[in-house]
Short mmCIF file of C-alpha atoms in Angstrom, two decimals:
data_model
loop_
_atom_site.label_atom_id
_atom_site.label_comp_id
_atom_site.label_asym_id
_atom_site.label_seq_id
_atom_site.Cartn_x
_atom_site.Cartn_y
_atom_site.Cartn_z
CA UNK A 132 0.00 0.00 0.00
CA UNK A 133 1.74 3.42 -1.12
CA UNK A 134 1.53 5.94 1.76
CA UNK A 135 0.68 9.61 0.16
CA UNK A 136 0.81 12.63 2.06
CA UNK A 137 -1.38 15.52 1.30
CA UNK A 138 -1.89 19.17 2.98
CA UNK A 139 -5.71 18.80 3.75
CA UNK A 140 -7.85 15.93 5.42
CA UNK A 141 -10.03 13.66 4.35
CA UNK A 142 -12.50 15.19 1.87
CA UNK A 143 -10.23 18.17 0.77
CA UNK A 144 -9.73 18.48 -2.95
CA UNK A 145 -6.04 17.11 -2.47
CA UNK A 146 -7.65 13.84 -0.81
CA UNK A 147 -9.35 13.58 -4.08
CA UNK A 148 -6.93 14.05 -6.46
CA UNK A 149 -4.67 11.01 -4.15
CA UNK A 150 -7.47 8.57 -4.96
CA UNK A 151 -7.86 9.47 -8.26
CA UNK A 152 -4.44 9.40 -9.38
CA UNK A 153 -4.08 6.26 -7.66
CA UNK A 154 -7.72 4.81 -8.58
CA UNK A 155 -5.97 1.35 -9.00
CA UNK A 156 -4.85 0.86 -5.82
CA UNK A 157 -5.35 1.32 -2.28
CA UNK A 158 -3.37 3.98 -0.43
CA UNK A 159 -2.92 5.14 2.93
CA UNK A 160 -3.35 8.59 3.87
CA UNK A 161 -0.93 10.90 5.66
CA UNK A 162 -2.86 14.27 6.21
CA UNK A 163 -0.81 17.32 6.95
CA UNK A 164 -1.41 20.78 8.08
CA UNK A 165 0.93 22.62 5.47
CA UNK A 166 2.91 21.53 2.89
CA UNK A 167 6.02 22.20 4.28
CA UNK A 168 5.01 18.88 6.73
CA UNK A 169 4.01 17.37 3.16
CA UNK A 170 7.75 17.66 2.07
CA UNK A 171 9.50 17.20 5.91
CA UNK A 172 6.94 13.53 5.89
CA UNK A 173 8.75 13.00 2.50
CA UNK A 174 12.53 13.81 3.86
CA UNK A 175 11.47 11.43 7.34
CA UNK A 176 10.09 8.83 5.35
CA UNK A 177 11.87 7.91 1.60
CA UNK A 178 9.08 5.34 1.18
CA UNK A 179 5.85 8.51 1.59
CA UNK A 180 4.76 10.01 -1.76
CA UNK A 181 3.75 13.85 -1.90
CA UNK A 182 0.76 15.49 -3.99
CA UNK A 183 1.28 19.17 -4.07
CA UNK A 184 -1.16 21.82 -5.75
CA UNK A 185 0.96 23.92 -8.10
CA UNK A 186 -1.31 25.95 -10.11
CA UNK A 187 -5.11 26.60 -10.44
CA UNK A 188 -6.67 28.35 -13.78
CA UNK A 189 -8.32 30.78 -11.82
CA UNK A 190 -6.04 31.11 -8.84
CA UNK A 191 -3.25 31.02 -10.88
CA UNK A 192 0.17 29.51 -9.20
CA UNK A 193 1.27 28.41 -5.62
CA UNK A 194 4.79 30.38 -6.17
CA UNK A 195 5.75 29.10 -2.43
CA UNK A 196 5.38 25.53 -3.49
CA UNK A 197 7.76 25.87 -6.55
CA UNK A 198 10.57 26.70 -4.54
CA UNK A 199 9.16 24.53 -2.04
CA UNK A 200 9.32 21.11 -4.25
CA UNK A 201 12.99 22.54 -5.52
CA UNK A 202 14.32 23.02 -2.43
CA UNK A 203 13.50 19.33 -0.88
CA UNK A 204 15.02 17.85 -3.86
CA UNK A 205 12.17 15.59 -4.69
CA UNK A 206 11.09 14.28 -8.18
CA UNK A 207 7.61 15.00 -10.38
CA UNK A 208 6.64 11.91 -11.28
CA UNK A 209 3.19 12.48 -12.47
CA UNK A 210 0.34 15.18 -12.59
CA UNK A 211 -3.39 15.23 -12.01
CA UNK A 212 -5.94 18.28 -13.19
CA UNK A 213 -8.91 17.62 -11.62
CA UNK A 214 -12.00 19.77 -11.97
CA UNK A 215 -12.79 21.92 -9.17
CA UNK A 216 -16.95 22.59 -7.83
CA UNK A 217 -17.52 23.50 -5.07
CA UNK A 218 -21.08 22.96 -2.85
CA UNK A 219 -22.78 24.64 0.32
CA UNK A 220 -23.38 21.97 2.69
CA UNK A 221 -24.54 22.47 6.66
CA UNK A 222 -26.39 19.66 9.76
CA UNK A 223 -28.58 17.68 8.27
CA UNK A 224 -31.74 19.33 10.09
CA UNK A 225 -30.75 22.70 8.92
CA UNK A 226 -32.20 24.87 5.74
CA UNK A 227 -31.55 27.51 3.98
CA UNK A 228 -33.36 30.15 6.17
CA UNK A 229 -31.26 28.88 8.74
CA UNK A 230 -27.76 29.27 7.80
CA UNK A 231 -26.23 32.49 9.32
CA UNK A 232 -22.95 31.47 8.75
CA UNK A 233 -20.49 29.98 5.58
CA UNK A 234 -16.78 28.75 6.82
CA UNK A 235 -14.33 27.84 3.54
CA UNK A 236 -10.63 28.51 2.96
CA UNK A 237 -10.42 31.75 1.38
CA UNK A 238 -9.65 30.80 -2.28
CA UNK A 239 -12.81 28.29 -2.34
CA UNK A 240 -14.84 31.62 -0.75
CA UNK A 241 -13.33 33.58 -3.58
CA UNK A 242 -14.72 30.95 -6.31
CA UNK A 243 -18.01 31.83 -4.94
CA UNK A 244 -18.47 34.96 -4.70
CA UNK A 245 -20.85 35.46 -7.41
CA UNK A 246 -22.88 32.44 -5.43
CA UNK A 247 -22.53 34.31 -1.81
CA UNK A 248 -23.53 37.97 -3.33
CA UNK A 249 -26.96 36.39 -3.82
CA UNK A 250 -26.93 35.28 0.12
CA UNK A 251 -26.09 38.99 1.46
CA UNK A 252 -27.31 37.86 4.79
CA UNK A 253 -24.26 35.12 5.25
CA UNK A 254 -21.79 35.72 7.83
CA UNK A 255 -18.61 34.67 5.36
CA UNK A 256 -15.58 33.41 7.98
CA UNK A 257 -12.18 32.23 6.81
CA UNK A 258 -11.29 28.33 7.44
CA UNK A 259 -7.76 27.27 7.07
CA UNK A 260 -9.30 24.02 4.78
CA UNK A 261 -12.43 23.26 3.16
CA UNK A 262 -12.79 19.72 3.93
CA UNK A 263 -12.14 20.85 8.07
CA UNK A 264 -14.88 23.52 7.79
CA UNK A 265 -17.21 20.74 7.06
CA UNK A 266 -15.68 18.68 9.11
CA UNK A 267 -15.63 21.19 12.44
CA UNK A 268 -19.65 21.57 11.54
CA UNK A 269 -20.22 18.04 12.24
CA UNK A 270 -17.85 17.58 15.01
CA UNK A 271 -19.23 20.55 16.94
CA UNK A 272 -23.09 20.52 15.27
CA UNK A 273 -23.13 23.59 14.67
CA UNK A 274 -26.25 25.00 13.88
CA UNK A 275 -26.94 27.50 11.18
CA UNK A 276 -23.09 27.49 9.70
CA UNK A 277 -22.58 25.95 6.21
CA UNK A 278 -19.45 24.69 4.68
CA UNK A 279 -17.88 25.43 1.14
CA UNK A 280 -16.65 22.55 -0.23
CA UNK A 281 -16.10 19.12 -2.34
CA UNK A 282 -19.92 17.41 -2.42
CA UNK A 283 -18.03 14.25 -1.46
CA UNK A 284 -17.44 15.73 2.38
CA UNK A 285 -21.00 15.70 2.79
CA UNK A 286 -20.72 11.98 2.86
CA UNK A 287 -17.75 11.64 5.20
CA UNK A 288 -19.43 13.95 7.98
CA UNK A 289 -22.81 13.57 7.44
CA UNK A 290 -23.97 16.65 6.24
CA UNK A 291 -26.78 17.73 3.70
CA UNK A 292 -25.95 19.31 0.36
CA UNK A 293 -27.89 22.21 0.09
CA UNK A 294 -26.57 23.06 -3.75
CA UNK A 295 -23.65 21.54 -5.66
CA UNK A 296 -21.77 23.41 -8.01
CA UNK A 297 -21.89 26.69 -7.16
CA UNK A 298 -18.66 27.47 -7.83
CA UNK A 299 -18.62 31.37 -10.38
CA UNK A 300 -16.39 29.71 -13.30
CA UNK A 301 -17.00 26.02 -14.24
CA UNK A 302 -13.60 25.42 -16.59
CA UNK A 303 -11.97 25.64 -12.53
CA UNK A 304 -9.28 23.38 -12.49
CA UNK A 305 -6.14 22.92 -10.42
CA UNK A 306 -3.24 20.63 -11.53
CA UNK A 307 -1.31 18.60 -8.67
CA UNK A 308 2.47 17.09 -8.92
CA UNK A 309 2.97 13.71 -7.46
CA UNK A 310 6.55 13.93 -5.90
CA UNK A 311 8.82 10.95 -4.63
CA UNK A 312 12.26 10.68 -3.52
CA UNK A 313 14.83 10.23 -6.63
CA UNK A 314 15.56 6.15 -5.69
CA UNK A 315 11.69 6.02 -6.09
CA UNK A 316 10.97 7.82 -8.93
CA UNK A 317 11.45 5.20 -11.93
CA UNK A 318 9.77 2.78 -9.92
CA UNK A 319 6.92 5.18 -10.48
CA UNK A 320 6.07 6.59 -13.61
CA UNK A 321 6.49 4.48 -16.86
CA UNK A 322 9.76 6.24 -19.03
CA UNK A 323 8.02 5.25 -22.12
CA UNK A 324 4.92 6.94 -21.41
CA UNK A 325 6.74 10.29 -20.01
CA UNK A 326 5.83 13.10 -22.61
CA UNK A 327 5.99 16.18 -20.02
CA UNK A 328 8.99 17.51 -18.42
CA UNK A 329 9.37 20.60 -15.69
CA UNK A 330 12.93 22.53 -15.44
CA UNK A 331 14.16 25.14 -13.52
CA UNK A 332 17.45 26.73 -14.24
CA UNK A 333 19.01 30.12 -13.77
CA UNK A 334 20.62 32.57 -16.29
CA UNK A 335 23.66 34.86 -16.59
CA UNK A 336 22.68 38.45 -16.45
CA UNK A 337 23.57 39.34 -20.12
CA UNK A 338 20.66 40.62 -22.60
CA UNK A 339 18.93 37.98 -24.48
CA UNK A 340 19.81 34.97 -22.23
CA UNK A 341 15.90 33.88 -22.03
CA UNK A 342 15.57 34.51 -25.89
CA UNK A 343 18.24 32.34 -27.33
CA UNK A 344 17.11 29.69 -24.57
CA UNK A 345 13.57 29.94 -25.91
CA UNK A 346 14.78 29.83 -29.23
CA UNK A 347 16.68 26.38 -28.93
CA UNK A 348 13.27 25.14 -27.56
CA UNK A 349 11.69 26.41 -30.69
CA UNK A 350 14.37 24.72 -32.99
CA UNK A 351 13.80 21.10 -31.39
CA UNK A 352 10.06 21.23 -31.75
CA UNK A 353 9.42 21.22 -27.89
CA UNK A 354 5.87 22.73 -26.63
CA UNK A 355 7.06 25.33 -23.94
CA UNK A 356 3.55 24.83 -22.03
CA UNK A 357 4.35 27.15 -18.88
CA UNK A 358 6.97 29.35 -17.75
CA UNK A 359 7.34 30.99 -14.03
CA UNK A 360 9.78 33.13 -12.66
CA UNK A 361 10.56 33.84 -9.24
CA UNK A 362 13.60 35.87 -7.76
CA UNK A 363 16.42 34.78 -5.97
CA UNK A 364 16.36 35.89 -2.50
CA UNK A 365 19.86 37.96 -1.89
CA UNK A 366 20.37 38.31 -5.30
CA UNK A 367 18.92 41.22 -7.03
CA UNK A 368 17.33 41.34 -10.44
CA UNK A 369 18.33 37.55 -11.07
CA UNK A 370 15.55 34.99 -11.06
CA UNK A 371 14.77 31.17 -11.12
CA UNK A 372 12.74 29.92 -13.94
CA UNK A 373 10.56 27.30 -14.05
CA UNK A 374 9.82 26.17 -17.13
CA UNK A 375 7.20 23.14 -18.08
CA UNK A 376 7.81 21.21 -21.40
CA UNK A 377 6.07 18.57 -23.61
CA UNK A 378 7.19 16.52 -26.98
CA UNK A 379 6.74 13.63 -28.47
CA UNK A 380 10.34 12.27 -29.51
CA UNK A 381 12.35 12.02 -26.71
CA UNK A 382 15.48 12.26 -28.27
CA UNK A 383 14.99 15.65 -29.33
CA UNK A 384 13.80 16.62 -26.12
CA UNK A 385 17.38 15.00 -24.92
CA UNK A 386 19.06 17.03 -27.68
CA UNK A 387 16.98 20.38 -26.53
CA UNK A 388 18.38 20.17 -23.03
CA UNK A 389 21.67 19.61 -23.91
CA UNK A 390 21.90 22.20 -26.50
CA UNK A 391 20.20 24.21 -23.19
CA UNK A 392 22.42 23.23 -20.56
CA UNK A 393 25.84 25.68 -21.72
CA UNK A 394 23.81 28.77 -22.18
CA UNK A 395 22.78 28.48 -18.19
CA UNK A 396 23.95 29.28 -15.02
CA UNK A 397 22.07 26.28 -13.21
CA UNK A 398 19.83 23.92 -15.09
CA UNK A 399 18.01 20.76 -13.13
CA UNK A 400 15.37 18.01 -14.88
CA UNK A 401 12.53 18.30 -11.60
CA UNK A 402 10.62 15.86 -13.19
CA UNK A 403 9.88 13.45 -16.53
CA UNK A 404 6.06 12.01 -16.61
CA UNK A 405 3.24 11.83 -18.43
CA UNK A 406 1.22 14.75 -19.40
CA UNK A 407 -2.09 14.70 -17.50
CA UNK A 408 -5.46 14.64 -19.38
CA UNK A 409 -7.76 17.72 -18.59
CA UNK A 410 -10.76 15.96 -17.14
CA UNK A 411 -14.19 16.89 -19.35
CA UNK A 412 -16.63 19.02 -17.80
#
């Protein structure tokens, strides 16, 4: 059984994504707080496997988790995009005329807000996860508070769904990395199915560096899919960039990051895997 650790608990969109991903086996759960304990669970324990949230098409990216997943040294090997709804959920004996209150995480709140403008008399209060504001309800039955959240949390705390998908934009979608240890990484993703590949590397400060790098891309036929920069604390005006890839001959994509490599200051491979499918609607 694969042990995954997630930031979230059971019901949160990560805890989703987990059984998804791995659909074809049965895994055991490590919930974490943050996802700095995501990575430190990783470091403790070679054998744990991390999904991380990197980017959401309305939220755009998690820039701490890029450096994050850099800094612990880990490897991508896979992705999921799953669709995001959202629903309002509260005690099973409660109503609509008697919610007073909606808990969420603030992103999930922000999803909504064309859905909560239409409820001007709801209290709207923070929650540090949406799966643990539904949870928290049920724990503590409290009456007249709703959650935001996954429709499937309903089921794990017994709560009512009072509407599903009420979520503003419905193409919502966040993409998650599935992150092992090195020693574990070919033991988990098939290297004749990888089509994707996510780089960071660092340039010299000379005009044109990210142009002729770009360019070499170009020359190989490699689909540049996503590039993020972030500065380099203590070093001004010089960034990291992370850059995602895709192809479909891998021995030009071998020749692309050679021919990359010189014109660097600091190039790494993060990750080789197969692109993820973008689920239908």
């Amino acid at each position: 059984m694969k042990k995954i650790a997630i930031q979230g608990i059971e019901g949160s969109f990560h805890d989703i994504a987990a059984h998804r991903y791995f659909a074809s086996e049965p895994i055991e759960l490590i919930c974490c707080d943050t996802f700095e304990q995501v990575v430190a669970q990783m470091r403790d324990d070679r054998d744990v496997i991390g999904l991380m949230a990197i980017e959401n098409t309305i939220a755009g990216s998690l820039l701490s988790n890029y450096e994050l997943m850099r800094a612990s040294g880990a490897s991508i090997v896979g992705e999921y995009k799953l669709h995001i709804r959202h629903s309002i959920m509260c005690l099973p004996h409660d109503d609509w005329g008697d919610i007073l209150e909606v808990n969420s995480h603030p992103v999930a709140l922000m999803q909504c807000r064309g859905f909560l403008s239409k409820h001007p008399t709801f209290k709207i209060v923070e929650h540090a996860d949406t799966a643990g504001a539904a949870r928290d309800i049920a724990r503590d039955t409290m009456k007249g508070h709703a959650a935001l959240c996954h429709a499937a949390a309903a089921g794990l705390y017994g709560l009512k769904v009072l509407e599903d998908g009420i979520e503003d934009n419905k193409h919502n979608f966040t993409r998650f990395l599935v992150l092992s240890s090195p020693m574990l990484a070919d033991s988990l993703r098939e290297r004749n199915k990888a089509n994707k590949s996510s780089l960071v590397f660092t340039l010299p400060h000379t005009s044109g560096s990210l142009s002729h790098v770009l360019s070499i891309f170009d020359f190989y036929r490699i689909n540049l899919t996503k590039i993020q920069s972030l500065p380099i604390i203590g070093s001004e005006w010089e960034y990291l960039f992370y850059v995602d890839v895709t192809y479909d001959d891998p021995v030009r994509y071998h020749q692309s990051i050679e021919a990359v490599r010189p014109l660097t200051s600091e190039l790494k491979v993060l990750g080789e895997y197969q692109e993820a499918a973008t689920p239908h609607l």
